[in-house]
Coordinates of C-alpha atoms in Angstrom, one line a residue:
X1 CA 13.0 14.9 22.8
X2 CA 12.0 18.1 21.3
X3 CA 14.1 19.2 18.4
X4 CA 16.2 22.3 18.9
X5 CA 15.3 24.9 16.3
X6 CA 18.2 26.9 14.9
X7 CA 18.3 30.5 14.1
X8 CA 19.1 31.4 10.5
X9 CA 22.8 31.6 9.7
X10 CA 24.8 32.5 6.6
X11 CA 26.6 29.1 6.6
X12 CA 26.3 26.5 3.9
X13 CA 22.7 25.3 3.3
X14 CA 21.5 23.2 6.2
X15 CA 19.1 20.4 5.4
X16 CA 20.4 17.5 7.4
X17 CA 18.6 15.8 10.3
X18 CA 21.0 17.0 13.0
X19 CA 21.5 20.5 14.1
X20 CA 23.8 21.6 17.0
X21 CA 22.0 23.4 19.8
X22 CA 24.3 26.4 19.4
X23 CA 23.6 27.9 15.9
X24 CA 27.1 29.5 15.7
X25 CA 28.9 26.2 16.5
X26 CA 26.5 24.6 14.0
X27 CA 27.5 27.0 11.2
X28 CA 31.2 26.7 12.1
X29 CA 30.9 22.9 11.7
X30 CA 29.1 23.4 8.4
X31 CA 32.0 25.4 7.1
X32 CA 34.5 22.9 8.4
X33 CA 32.8 20.0 6.6
X34 CA 32.5 22.1 3.5
X35 CA 36.2 22.7 3.4
X36 CA 36.9 19.0 3.7
X37 CA 35.3 18.2 0.4
X38 CA 38.2 19.5 -1.7
X39 CA 39.5 22.9 -2.9
X40 CA 36.6 25.4 -2.6
X41 CA 35.7 27.8 -5.3
X42 CA 36.0 31.6 -5.1
X43 CA 32.3 32.0 -4.4
X44 CA 32.4 29.6 -1.4
X45 CA 35.4 31.4 0.0
X46 CA 33.7 34.8 -0.4
X47 CA 30.6 33.5 1.3
X48 CA 32.8 32.1 4.1
X49 CA 34.5 35.5 4.6
X50 CA 31.2 37.3 4.8
X51 CA 30.0 34.9 7.4
X52 CA 33.2 35.1 9.4
X53 CA 33.3 38.9 9.4
X54 CA 29.6 39.3 10.2
X55 CA 30.1 38.5 14.0
X56 CA 33.3 38.1 16.0
X57 CA 31.8 34.9 17.5
X58 CA 31.8 33.3 14.1
X59 CA 35.5 33.7 13.8
X60 CA 36.1 32.5 17.3
X61 CA 34.0 29.3 16.8
X62 CA 35.8 28.4 13.5
X63 CA 39.3 29.3 14.9
X64 CA 38.6 27.1 17.9
X65 CA 37.9 24.1 15.7
X66 CA 41.0 24.9 13.6
X67 CA 43.3 25.2 16.6
X68 CA 42.0 22.0 18.2
X69 CA 42.5 20.0 15.1
X70 CA 46.1 21.2 14.5
X71 CA 45.6 20.9 10.7
X72 CA 47.5 23.5 8.8
X73 CA 44.8 23.4 6.1
X74 CA 42.2 24.6 8.6
X75 CA 44.5 27.3 9.9
X76 CA 45.0 28.5 6.3
X77 CA 41.2 28.3 5.7
X78 CA 40.6 31.0 8.4
X79 CA 42.2 33.6 6.1
X80 CA 42.5 35.7 9.2
X81 CA 45.7 37.4 8.2
X82 CA 45.2 37.4 4.4
X83 CA 43.8 40.4 2.5
X84 CA 40.7 39.8 0.4
X85 CA 42.0 38.0 -2.7
X86 CA 41.4 39.0 -6.3
X87 CA 38.2 37.4 -7.6
X88 CA 40.0 35.7 -10.6
X89 CA 43.3 34.8 -8.9
X90 CA 42.9 31.2 -7.6
X91 CA 46.5 30.8 -6.2
X92 CA 45.9 33.8 -3.9
X93 CA 42.5 32.6 -2.6
X94 CA 43.1 28.9 -2.2
X95 CA 45.6 28.1 0.6
X96 CA 44.8 24.4 0.3
X97 CA 46.4 23.9 -3.2
X98 CA 48.1 27.0 -4.7
X99 CA 49.2 25.3 -7.8
X100 CA 45.9 23.6 -8.6
X101 CA 43.4 24.9 -11.0
X102 CA 40.1 25.7 -9.3
X103 CA 36.9 24.5 -11.0
X104 CA 33.9 26.4 -10.0
X105 CA 31.1 24.3 -8.5
X106 CA 27.8 24.8 -6.7
X107 CA 28.0 25.8 -3.0
X108 CA 28.1 22.6 -0.9
X109 CA 24.9 21.4 0.6
X110 CA 24.8 19.9 4.1
X111 CA 23.8 16.3 4.2
X112 CA 23.6 13.7 6.9
X113 CA 27.2 12.5 6.3
X114 CA 28.4 16.1 6.8
X115 CA 26.9 16.2 10.3
X116 CA 28.3 12.8 11.0
X117 CA 31.8 13.9 9.9
X118 CA 31.5 16.9 12.2
X119 CA 30.5 14.7 15.1
X120 CA 33.4 12.3 14.4
X121 CA 35.8 15.3 14.2
X122 CA 34.7 16.5 17.6
X123 CA 35.0 13.1 19.2
X124 CA 38.5 12.5 17.7
X125 CA 39.5 15.9 19.2
X126 CA 38.4 14.7 22.6
X127 CA 40.3 11.4 22.3
X128 CA 43.5 13.2 21.2
X129 CA 43.4 15.2 24.4
X130 CA 43.8 12.0 26.5
X131 CA 47.5 11.4 27.2
X132 CA 47.2 7.7 26.3
X133 CA 50.7 7.6 24.9
X134 CA 52.2 8.6 28.3
X135 CA 50.2 5.8 30.0
X136 CA 51.7 3.3 27.5
X137 CA 55.2 4.4 28.5
X138 CA 54.5 4.5 32.2
X139 CA 52.2 1.6 33.0
X140 CA 53.4 -1.9 33.9
X141 CA 49.9 -3.3 33.3
X142 CA 47.0 -1.8 31.5
X143 CA 43.6 -2.9 30.1
X144 CA 41.7 -1.8 27.0
X145 CA 38.0 -0.8 26.8
X146 CA 35.8 -3.8 27.9
X147 CA 38.8 -5.8 29.2
X148 CA 39.3 -7.0 32.8
X149 CA 42.5 -8.7 33.9
X150 CA 43.7 -10.4 37.0
X151 CA 47.3 -9.8 37.9
X152 CA 49.5 -11.7 40.4
X153 CA 51.7 -9.2 42.2
X154 CA 55.3 -10.0 43.2
X155 CA 54.4 -10.3 46.9
X156 CA 51.6 -12.8 46.3
X157 CA 48.8 -10.2 46.5
X158 CA 46.4 -10.1 43.6
X159 CA 45.0 -7.2 41.6
X160 CA 41.9 -7.3 39.4
X161 CA 42.2 -4.4 36.9
X162 CA 39.0 -3.0 35.5
X163 CA 38.4 -1.7 32.0
X164 CA 40.5 1.2 30.6
X165 CA 42.8 1.1 33.6
X166 CA 46.6 1.3 34.1
X167 CA 49.0 0.8 37.0
X168 CA 52.7 1.2 37.7
X169 CA 54.4 -1.2 40.2
X170 CA 57.3 -0.7 42.6
X171 CA 58.3 -3.9 44.5
X172 CA 62.1 -3.2 44.5
X173 CA 64.1 -3.5 47.8
X174 CA 61.2 -4.8 49.9
X175 CA 58.7 -2.1 48.8
X176 CA 55.1 -2.9 48.1
X177 CA 53.8 0.0 46.1
X178 CA 51.3 0.5 43.3
X179 CA 50.5 3.7 41.5
X180 CA 47.0 3.9 40.0
X181 CA 47.5 5.8 36.8
X182 CA 43.9 5.5 35.5
X183 CA 40.8 3.5 36.0
X184 CA 39.9 1.1 38.8
X185 CA 41.6 -1.8 40.5
X186 CA 40.5 -4.3 43.2
X187 CA 43.4 -5.3 45.6
X188 CA 43.4 -8.5 47.7
X189 CA 46.6 -7.9 49.7
X190 CA 48.6 -10.6 51.5
X191 CA 49.2 -9.6 55.1
X192 CA 52.8 -8.5 56.0
X193 CA 52.9 -6.1 59.0
X194 CA 56.6 -5.5 58.4
X195 CA 56.0 -4.2 54.8
X196 CA 52.9 -2.0 54.4
X197 CA 51.2 -2.1 51.0
X198 CA 50.6 1.3 49.5
X199 CA 48.4 2.4 46.6
X200 CA 48.7 5.9 45.3
X201 CA 46.2 7.7 43.1
X202 CA 46.1 11.2 41.8
X203 CA 44.9 12.7 45.1
X204 CA 45.3 10.1 47.8
X205 CA 47.4 7.2 49.2
X206 CA 46.0 4.1 50.7
X207 CA 48.2 2.1 53.2
X208 CA 47.4 -1.4 54.5
X209 CA 49.1 -4.5 55.8
X210 CA 46.5 -7.0 54.6
X211 CA 43.0 -6.4 53.4
X212 CA 40.8 -6.1 50.3
X213 CA 39.7 -2.8 48.8
X214 CA 39.2 -1.0 45.5
X215 CA 40.7 2.3 44.2
X216 CA 39.4 4.2 41.3
X217 CA 41.4 7.2 40.0
X218 CA 40.6 9.7 37.2
X219 CA 41.5 13.3 36.5
X220 CA 39.0 14.7 39.0
X221 CA 39.2 12.5 42.0
X222 CA 40.1 9.2 43.7
X223 CA 37.5 6.9 45.3
X224 CA 38.4 4.2 47.8
X225 CA 35.9 1.4 48.8
X226 CA 36.9 -1.1 51.6
X227 CA 35.5 -4.6 51.4
X228 CA 37.3 -6.2 54.4
X229 CA 40.1 -5.3 56.8
X230 CA 41.2 -1.8 57.6
X231 CA 43.0 0.9 55.6
X232 CA 44.3 4.3 56.2
X233 CA 43.6 6.9 53.4
X234 CA 45.7 10.1 53.3
X235 CA 45.4 13.1 51.0
X236 CA 48.4 13.9 48.9
X237 CA 50.0 17.3 49.4
X238 CA 50.7 18.0 45.8
X239 CA 54.3 16.8 45.7
X240 CA 55.4 13.5 44.2
X241 CA 53.5 11.2 46.5
X242 CA 53.9 13.4 49.6
X243 CA 51.2 13.1 52.2
X244 CA 49.1 15.9 53.7
X245 CA 47.4 15.9 57.1
X246 CA 43.9 14.7 57.8
X247 CA 44.2 10.9 57.2
X248 CA 41.1 8.7 57.9
X249 CA 40.8 5.0 58.8
X250 CA 38.1 3.0 56.9
X251 CA 36.2 0.1 58.3
X252 CA 34.6 -2.6 56.0
X253 CA 31.8 -1.0 53.9
X254 CA 33.3 2.5 54.1
X255 CA 33.9 4.8 51.1
X256 CA 35.9 8.0 50.8
X257 CA 36.8 10.2 47.9
X258 CA 39.7 12.5 47.5
X259 CA 40.2 15.5 45.1
X260 CA 42.3 18.7 45.0
X261 CA 40.4 20.0 48.1
X262 CA 41.3 16.9 50.2
X263 CA 39.2 14.0 51.6
X264 CA 35.5 13.8 51.7
X265 CA 33.6 12.7 54.8
X266 CA 33.6 8.9 55.1
X267 CA 30.3 7.4 53.9
X268 CA 28.8 3.9 53.8
X269 CA 28.7 2.0 50.6
X270 CA 27.0 -1.1 49.4
X271 CA 30.1 -3.0 48.4
X272 CA 28.1 -5.5 46.3
X273 CA 26.9 -2.6 44.2
X274 CA 30.1 -0.6 44.2
X275 CA 32.2 -3.6 43.2
X276 CA 29.7 -5.3 40.9
X277 CA 32.1 -4.6 38.0
X278 CA 34.2 -7.6 39.3
X279 CA 31.4 -9.8 38.2
X280 CA 30.9 -8.0 34.9
X281 CA 27.9 -5.9 36.0
X282 CA 27.1 -2.2 36.5
X283 CA 24.5 -1.5 39.1
X284 CA 23.4 2.1 39.9
X285 CA 20.5 3.8 41.6
X286 CA 19.2 7.3 40.9
X287 CA 22.5 8.4 39.3
X288 CA 22.8 11.4 36.9
X289 CA 22.5 10.4 33.2
X290 CA 25.8 12.1 32.4
X291 CA 27.7 10.1 35.2
X292 CA 26.2 6.8 33.9
X293 CA 27.3 7.6 30.3
X294 CA 30.8 8.5 31.5
X295 CA 31.1 5.3 33.4
X296 CA 29.8 3.1 30.5
X297 CA 32.1 5.1 28.1
X298 CA 35.0 3.2 29.8
X299 CA 33.6 -0.1 28.7
X300 CA 32.7 0.9 25.1
X301 CA 35.5 0.5 22.5
X302 CA 34.0 3.1 20.1
X303 CA 33.4 6.8 20.2
X304 CA 30.6 8.3 22.3
X305 CA 29.6 12.0 21.6
X306 CA 27.1 13.9 23.7
X307 CA 25.8 16.9 21.7
X308 CA 22.9 18.0 24.0
X309 CA 23.7 18.3 27.7
X310 CA 20.2 19.4 28.9
X311 CA 19.5 15.9 30.3
X312 CA 22.8 15.4 32.0
X313 CA 21.2 15.6 35.4
X314 CA 18.3 13.3 34.7
X315 CA 18.3 10.5 37.3
X316 CA 18.4 6.9 36.2
X317 CA 18.7 3.5 37.7
X318 CA 19.7 0.1 36.3
X319 CA 21.5 -3.2 36.5
X320 CA 23.3 -4.1 33.2
X321 CA 25.9 -6.5 31.9
X322 CA 29.2 -4.8 31.0
X323 CA 29.9 -7.1 28.1
X324 CA 27.3 -5.3 26.1
X325 CA 27.7 -1.6 26.9
X326 CA 25.9 -0.5 23.7
X327 CA 22.7 -2.2 24.9
X328 CA 23.1 -0.6 28.3
X329 CA 23.6 2.8 26.8
X330 CA 20.5 2.4 24.6
X331 CA 18.4 1.4 27.5
X332 CA 19.6 4.2 29.7
X333 CA 19.0 6.7 26.9
X334 CA 15.5 5.5 26.6
X335 CA 14.9 5.9 30.3
X336 CA 16.3 9.4 30.3
X337 CA 14.4 10.4 27.1
X338 CA 17.5 11.0 25.1
X339 CA 17.8 10.3 21.4
X340 CA 20.7 7.8 20.7
X341 CA 22.1 7.4 17.1
X342 CA 24.6 4.7 16.1
X343 CA 26.7 5.6 13.1
X344 CA 28.9 3.3 10.9
X345 CA 32.0 2.3 12.8
X346 CA 30.1 2.0 16.1
X347 CA 30.1 5.8 16.8
X348 CA 27.3 6.7 19.3
X349 CA 25.8 10.1 19.4
X350 CA 23.4 11.4 22.1
X351 CA 21.3 14.4 21.3

């Protein structure tokens, strides 16, 4: 992949092997990493202020990093509300440690570990946005990355829970109800015409008496694939599990998705491919590179950061074992022509 050349900035010296495609973001990351090395000297702070005031976009980029991190040290580092400090008054210019004597030192140079730290920082931000703690409180059963678990439900039905998934159960007073909080589950339902079995996702509800099907739920949509039997899929109306009109009935091999706009047209699916995860495999044909990475991300226990999105739409095909997602990611990246770097701690960076 061709390296993205960066326009000249006034940030700390950039000599590392990685450069962000957006030069303003790249410079903001440089300053962020520079401030993590310890109390900066007056010359560094003065250079930062010149860079920050040179273009409103510089301040916006740095402030966005500071706001996302939530670190008071970074908020202080913006110096947005502070007047220019006296050149020889360390307490006034160093919000990090007012009582600490500042020792002048050379301006920081950007090294490979600086870029890596910035990438880790961005990845950690993304992970902190996921409401994982809420899932831990709400879920009755959940799986970690790379884990699959078979669960015997109270009515005798069985649930195979895929990686990174969570469900909440309600079998009180004769009910048979499962709420798919995140991820994917395969349900093999015991027939009981007097007690319909219901699975609710974020945008849809599936109701059956006895059948086998899979439901995948994420923040954007639900997907339902029927292997055998028949199910009725209804869109939710936005209330707590309330149904809207426009329900559809699926036959074996049918697939439908639901999002905030309602249900998609019913389509045919190759169940052996769509449900290959039950056997620990991921099979896909002519799928966008970004979609494949997002799916494999669910199986990888470490951090995955995509820094260059120009190849997101590159179409790829494959058949991979899910017990080695790193190898699958490496192979897919090679097919798509994307550079993949693995850092200490298992952090994967694309771009």
